[in-house]
Coordinates of C-alpha atoms and ligand atoms in Angstrom, one line a residue:
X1413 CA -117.0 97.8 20.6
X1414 CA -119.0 99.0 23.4
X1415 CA -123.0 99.1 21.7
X1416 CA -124.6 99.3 25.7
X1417 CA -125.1 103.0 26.8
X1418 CA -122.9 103.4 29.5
X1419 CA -124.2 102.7 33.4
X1420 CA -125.2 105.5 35.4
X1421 CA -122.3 106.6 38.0
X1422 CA -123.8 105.7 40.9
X1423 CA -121.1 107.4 43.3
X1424 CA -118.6 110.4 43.3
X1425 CA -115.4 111.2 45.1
X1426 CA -114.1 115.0 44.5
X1427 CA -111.0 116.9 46.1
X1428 CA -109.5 120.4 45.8
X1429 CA -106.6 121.2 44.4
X1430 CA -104.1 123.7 42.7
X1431 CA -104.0 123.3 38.6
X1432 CA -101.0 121.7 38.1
X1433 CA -102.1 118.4 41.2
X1434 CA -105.3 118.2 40.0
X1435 CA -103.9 117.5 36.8
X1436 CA -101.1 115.1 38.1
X1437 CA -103.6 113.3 40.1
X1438 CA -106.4 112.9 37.5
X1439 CA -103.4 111.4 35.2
X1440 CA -102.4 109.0 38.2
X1441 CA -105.8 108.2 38.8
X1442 CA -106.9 107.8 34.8
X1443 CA -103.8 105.4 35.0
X1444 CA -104.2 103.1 37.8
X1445 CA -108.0 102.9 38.0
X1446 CA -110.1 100.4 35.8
X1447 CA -111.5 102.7 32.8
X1448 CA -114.5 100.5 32.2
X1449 CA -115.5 101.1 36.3
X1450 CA -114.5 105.2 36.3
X1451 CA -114.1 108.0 34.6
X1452 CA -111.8 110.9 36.2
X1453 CA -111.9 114.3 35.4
X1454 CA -110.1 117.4 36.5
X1455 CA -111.5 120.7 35.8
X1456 CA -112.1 124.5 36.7
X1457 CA -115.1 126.0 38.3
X1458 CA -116.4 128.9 37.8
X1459 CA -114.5 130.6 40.8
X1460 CA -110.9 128.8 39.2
X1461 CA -110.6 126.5 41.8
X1462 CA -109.7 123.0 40.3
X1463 CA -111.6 120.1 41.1
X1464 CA -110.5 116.4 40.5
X1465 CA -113.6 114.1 40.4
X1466 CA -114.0 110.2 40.1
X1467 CA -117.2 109.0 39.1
X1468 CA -117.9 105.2 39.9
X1469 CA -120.7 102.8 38.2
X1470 CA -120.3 100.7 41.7
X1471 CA -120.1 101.8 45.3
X1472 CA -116.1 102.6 45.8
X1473 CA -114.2 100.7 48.0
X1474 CA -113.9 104.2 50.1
X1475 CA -110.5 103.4 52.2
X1476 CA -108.9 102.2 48.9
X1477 CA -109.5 104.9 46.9
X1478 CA -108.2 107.4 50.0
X1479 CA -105.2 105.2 50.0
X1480 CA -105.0 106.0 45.9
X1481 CA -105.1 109.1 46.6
X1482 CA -102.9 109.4 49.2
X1483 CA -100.3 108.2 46.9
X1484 CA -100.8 110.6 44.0
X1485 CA -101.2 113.5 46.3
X1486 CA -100.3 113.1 49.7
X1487 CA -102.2 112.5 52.7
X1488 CA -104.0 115.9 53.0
X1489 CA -105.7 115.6 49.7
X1490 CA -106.4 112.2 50.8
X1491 CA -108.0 113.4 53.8
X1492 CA -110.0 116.5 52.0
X1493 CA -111.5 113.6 49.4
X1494 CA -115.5 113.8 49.8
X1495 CA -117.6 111.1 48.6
X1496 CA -121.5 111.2 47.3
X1497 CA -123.8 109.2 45.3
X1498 CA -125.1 110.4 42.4
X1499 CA -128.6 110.4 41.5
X1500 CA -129.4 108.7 37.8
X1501 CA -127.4 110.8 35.6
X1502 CA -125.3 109.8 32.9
X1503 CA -122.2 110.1 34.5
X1504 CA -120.1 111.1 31.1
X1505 CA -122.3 114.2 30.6
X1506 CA -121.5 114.2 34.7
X1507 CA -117.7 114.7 34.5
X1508 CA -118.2 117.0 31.4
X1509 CA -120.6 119.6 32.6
X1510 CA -117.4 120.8 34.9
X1511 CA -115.2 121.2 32.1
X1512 CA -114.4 124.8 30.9
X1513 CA -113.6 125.7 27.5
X1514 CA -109.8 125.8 26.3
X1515 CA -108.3 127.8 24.1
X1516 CA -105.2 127.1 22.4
X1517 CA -104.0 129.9 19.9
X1518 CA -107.4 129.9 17.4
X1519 CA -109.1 126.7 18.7
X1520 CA -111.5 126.6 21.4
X1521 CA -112.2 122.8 22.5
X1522 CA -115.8 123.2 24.7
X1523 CA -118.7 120.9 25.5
X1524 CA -122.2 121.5 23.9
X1525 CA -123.3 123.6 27.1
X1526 CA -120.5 126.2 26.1
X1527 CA -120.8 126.6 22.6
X1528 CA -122.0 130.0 22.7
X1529 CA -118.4 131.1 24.3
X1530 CA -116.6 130.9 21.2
X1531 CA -115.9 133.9 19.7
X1532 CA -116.1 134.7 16.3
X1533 CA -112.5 134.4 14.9
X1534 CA -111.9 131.3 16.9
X1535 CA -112.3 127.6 15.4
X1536 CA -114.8 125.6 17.6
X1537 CA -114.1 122.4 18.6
X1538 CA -117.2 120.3 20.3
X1539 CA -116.2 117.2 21.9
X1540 CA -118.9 115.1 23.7
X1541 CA -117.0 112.1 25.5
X1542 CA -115.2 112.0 28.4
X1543 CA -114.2 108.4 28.0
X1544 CA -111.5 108.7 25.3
X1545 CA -108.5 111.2 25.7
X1546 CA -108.6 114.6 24.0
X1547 CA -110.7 117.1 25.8
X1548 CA -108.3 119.7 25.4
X1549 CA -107.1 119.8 28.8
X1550 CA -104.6 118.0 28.8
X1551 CA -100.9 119.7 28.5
X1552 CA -100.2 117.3 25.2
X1553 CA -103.2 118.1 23.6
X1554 CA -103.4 121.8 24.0
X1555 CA -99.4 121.5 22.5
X1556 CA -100.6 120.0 19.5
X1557 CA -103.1 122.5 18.9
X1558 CA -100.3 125.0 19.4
X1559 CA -98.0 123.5 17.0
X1560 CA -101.5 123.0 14.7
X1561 CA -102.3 127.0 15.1
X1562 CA -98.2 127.6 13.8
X1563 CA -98.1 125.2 10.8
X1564 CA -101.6 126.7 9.8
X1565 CA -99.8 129.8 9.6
X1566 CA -96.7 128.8 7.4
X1567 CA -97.1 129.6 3.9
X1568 CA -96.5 126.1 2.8
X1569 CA -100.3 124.7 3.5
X1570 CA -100.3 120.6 4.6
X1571 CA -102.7 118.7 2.2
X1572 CA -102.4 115.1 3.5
X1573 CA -102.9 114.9 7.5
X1574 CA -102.3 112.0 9.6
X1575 CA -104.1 112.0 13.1
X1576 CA -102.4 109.0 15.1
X1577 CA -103.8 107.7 18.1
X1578 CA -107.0 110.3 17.4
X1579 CA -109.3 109.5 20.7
X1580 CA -111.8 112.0 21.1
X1581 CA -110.7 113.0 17.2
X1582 CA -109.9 116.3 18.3
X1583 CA -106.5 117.4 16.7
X1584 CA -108.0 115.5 13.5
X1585 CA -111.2 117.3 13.3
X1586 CA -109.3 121.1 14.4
X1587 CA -106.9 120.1 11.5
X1588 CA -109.9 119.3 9.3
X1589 CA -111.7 122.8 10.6
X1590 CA -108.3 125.2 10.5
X1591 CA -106.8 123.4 6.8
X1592 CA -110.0 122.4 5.2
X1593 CA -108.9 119.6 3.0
X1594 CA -110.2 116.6 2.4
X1595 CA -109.0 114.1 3.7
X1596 CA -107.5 113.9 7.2
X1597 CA -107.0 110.2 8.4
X1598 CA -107.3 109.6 12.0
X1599 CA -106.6 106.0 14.1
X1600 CA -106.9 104.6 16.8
X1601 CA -105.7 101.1 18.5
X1602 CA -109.1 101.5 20.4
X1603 CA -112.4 100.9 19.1
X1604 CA -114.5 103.0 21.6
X1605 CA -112.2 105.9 20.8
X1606 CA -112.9 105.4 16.8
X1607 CA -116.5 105.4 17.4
X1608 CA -116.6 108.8 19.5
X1609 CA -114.0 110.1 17.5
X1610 CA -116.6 109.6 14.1
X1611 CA -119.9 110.8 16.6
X1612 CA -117.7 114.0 17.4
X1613 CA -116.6 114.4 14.1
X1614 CA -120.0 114.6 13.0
X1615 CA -120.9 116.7 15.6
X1616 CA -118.5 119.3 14.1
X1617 CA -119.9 118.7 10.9
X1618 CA -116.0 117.6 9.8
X1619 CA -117.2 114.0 9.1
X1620 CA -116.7 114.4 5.6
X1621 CA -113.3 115.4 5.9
X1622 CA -111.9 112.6 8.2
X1623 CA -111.3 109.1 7.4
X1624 CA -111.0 106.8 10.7
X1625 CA -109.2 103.8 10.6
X1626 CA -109.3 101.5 13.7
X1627 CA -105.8 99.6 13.8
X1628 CA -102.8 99.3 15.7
X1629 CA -99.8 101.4 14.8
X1630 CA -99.3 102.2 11.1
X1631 CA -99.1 98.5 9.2
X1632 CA -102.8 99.1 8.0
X1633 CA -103.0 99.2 4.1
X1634 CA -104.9 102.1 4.3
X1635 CA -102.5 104.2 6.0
X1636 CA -99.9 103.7 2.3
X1637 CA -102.7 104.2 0.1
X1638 CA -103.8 107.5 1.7
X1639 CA -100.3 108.9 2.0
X1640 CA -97.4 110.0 1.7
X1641 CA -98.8 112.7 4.4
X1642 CA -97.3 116.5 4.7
X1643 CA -98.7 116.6 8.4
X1644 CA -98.6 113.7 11.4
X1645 CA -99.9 114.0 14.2
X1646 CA -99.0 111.3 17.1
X1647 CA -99.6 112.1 20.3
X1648 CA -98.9 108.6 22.2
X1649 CA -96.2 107.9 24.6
X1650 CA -92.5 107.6 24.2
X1651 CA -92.6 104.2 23.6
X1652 CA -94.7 103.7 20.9
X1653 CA -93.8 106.9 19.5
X1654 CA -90.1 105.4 19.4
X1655 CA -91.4 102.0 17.8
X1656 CA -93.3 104.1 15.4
X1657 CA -90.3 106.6 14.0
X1658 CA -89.2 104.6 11.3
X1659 CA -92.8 103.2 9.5
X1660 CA -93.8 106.7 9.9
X1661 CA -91.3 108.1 8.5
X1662 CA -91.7 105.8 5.4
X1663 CA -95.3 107.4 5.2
X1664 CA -94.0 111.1 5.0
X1665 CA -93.7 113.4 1.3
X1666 CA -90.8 115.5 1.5
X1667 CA -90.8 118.7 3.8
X1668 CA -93.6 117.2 5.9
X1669 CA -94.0 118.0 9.2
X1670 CA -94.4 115.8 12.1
X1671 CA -95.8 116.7 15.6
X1672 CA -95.1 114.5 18.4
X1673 CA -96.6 114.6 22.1
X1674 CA -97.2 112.4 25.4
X1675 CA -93.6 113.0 25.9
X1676 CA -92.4 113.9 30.0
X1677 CA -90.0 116.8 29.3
X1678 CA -87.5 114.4 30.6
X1679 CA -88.4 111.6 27.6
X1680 CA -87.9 114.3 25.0
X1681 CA -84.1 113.9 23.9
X1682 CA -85.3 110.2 23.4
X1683 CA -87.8 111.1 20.9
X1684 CA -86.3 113.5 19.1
X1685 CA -83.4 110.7 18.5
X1686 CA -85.2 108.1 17.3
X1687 CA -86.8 110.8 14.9
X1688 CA -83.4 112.1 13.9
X1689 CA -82.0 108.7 12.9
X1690 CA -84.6 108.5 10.3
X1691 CA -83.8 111.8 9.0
X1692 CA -86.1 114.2 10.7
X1693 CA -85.1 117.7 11.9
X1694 CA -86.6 119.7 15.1
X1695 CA -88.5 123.1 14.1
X1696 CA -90.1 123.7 17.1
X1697 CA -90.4 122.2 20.9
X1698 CA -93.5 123.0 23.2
X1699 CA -93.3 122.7 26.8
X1700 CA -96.8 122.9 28.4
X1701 CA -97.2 121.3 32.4
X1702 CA -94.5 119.5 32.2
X1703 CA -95.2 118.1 28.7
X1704 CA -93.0 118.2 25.4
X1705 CA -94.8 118.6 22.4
X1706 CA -92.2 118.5 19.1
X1707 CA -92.5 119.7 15.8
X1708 CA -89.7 118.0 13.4
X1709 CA -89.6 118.2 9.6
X1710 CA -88.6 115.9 7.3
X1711 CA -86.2 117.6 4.3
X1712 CA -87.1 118.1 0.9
X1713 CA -89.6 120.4 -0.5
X1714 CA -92.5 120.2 -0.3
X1715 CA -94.9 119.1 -3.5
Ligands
LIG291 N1 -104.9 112.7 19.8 C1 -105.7 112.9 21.0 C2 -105.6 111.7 21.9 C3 -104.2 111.4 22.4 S1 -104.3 110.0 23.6 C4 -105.1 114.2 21.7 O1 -104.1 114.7 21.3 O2 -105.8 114.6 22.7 C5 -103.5 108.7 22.7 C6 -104.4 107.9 21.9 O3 -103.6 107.0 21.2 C7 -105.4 107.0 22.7 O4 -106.7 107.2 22.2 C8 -104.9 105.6 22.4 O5 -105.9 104.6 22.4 C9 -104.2 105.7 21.1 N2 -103.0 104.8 20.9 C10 -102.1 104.3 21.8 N3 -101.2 103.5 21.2 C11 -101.6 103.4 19.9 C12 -101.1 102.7 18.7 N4 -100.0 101.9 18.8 N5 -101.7 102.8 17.5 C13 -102.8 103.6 17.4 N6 -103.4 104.3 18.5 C14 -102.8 104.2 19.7

């Protein structure tokens, strides 16, 4: 558990770039750097030109970060890459203030400085924190909420939600919002990620309906006693996803659906086999920048 604020960013490094690299090189970045050192961010301006941004808590080792960037986006983005200190602000709210809202089909995930852009029939989703995953910009996340905006649709309404591997909590607290029923459990193998998760959820005034659970995977306790679910969530990456098939699958009431995400649209057919083998059948596939997100069912109807 992190209890210190976080430090200031004390420097910045921003490039230009077309959606889909500024995307691939915020991943590549997110990946390779240290989190507890930066935070990366890619987002759209005002004039929808994409920026990718690093923000450091120590002066950057300049000619190593170039290189970094040199390999996740050639040597002209490398080049173009603009450093500057920044002056004493909290460098969370920093990377945030950039982001713009997203919509996927009635969800709108925004910061606090945007709230006034949701529109009335949409479902507003606040998240705060830049340092856990799930700002809605990524191409997993808005799939989720896709496959979350279909299933809300269905007849058949899920009353027992799973959200594994929650971060920011946002699928967790849009199902909470979109289903309302109590309660939706959400994980997390990382503790910071629990605690913003809950601070977001309570932002959204949804903390009553979510119930976080820090713990690795699905072993917990917990995880039984709130089951068997009609909806899972999981939005990791093919390898614990694959791991994961058959104790989730132990966790699931008949004619429950299961969305999966993280998946390269090459790691898909993987998925969807270790899925299969424990009985699941594929409703629906998602393919967002290069992402798979799938929606499988498990037979049986539901109760
Ligand atoms: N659900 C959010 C966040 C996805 S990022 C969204 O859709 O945007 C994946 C999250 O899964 C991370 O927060 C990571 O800490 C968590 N995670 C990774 N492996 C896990 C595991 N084995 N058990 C529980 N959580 C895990």
């Amino acid at each position: 558990m992190v209890d210190n604020p976080l430090p200031a960013a004390s420097h910045c490094a921003r490039v230009g770039a077309d959606r889909a690299s500024a995307q691939r090189l915020a991943d590549f970045l997110t990946e390779t750097l240290d989190a507890q050192e930066t935070v990366v961010a890619a987002f759209e301006s005002a004039d929808g030109q994409w920026t990718v941004a690093i923000y450091f808590a120590a002066p950057p080792n300049e000619t190593a970060i170039r290189a970094l960037v040199a390999l996740g986006a050639g040597a002209d983005a490398a080049n173009a890459l603009t450093f500057e200190r920044v002056e004493s602000r909290d460098w969370v709210a920093a990377s945030l203030a950039g982001l713009a809202p997203v919509a996927a089909g009635r969800f709108l995930v925004h910061g606090r400085h945007d709230r006034a852009r949701r529109r009335s029939n949409q479902i507003g989703i606040e998240i705060e924190a830049a340092l856990a995953f799930g700002t809605g910009h990524h191409g997993t996340t808005r799939g989720c909420l896709l496959a979350l905006d279909f299933i809300a649709k269905q007849k058949q309404r899920p009353r027992k939600i799973l959200d594994l591997g929650t971060g920011t909590g946002v699928l967790a607290i849009a199902a909470a919002k979109a289903l309302r029923v109590p309660v939706v459990v959400a994980s997390d193998i990382d503790r910071l990620s629990v605690r913003v998760a809950r601070d977001n959820a309570r932002a959204n005034s949804a903390a009553p309906l979510v119930e976080f659970i820090h713990a690795a995977g699905l072993s917990a306790h917990r995880f039984r006693r709130r089951g068997p679910y009609d909806l899972v969530f999981a939005n990791i990456l093919l390898g614990p996803l694959t791991q994961l098939a058959r104790p989730m699958a132990r966790l699931l009431a008949p004619g429950a659906t299961v969305v999966l995400s993280g998946l390269l649209n090459s790691q898909a057919q993987a998925a969807l086999l270790a899925y299969r083998a424990q009985g699941l059948v594929p409703q629906r596939r998602i393919v967002l920048d290069g992402w798979t997100t799938l929606i499988l069912r498990r037979p049986g109807l539901p109760r």
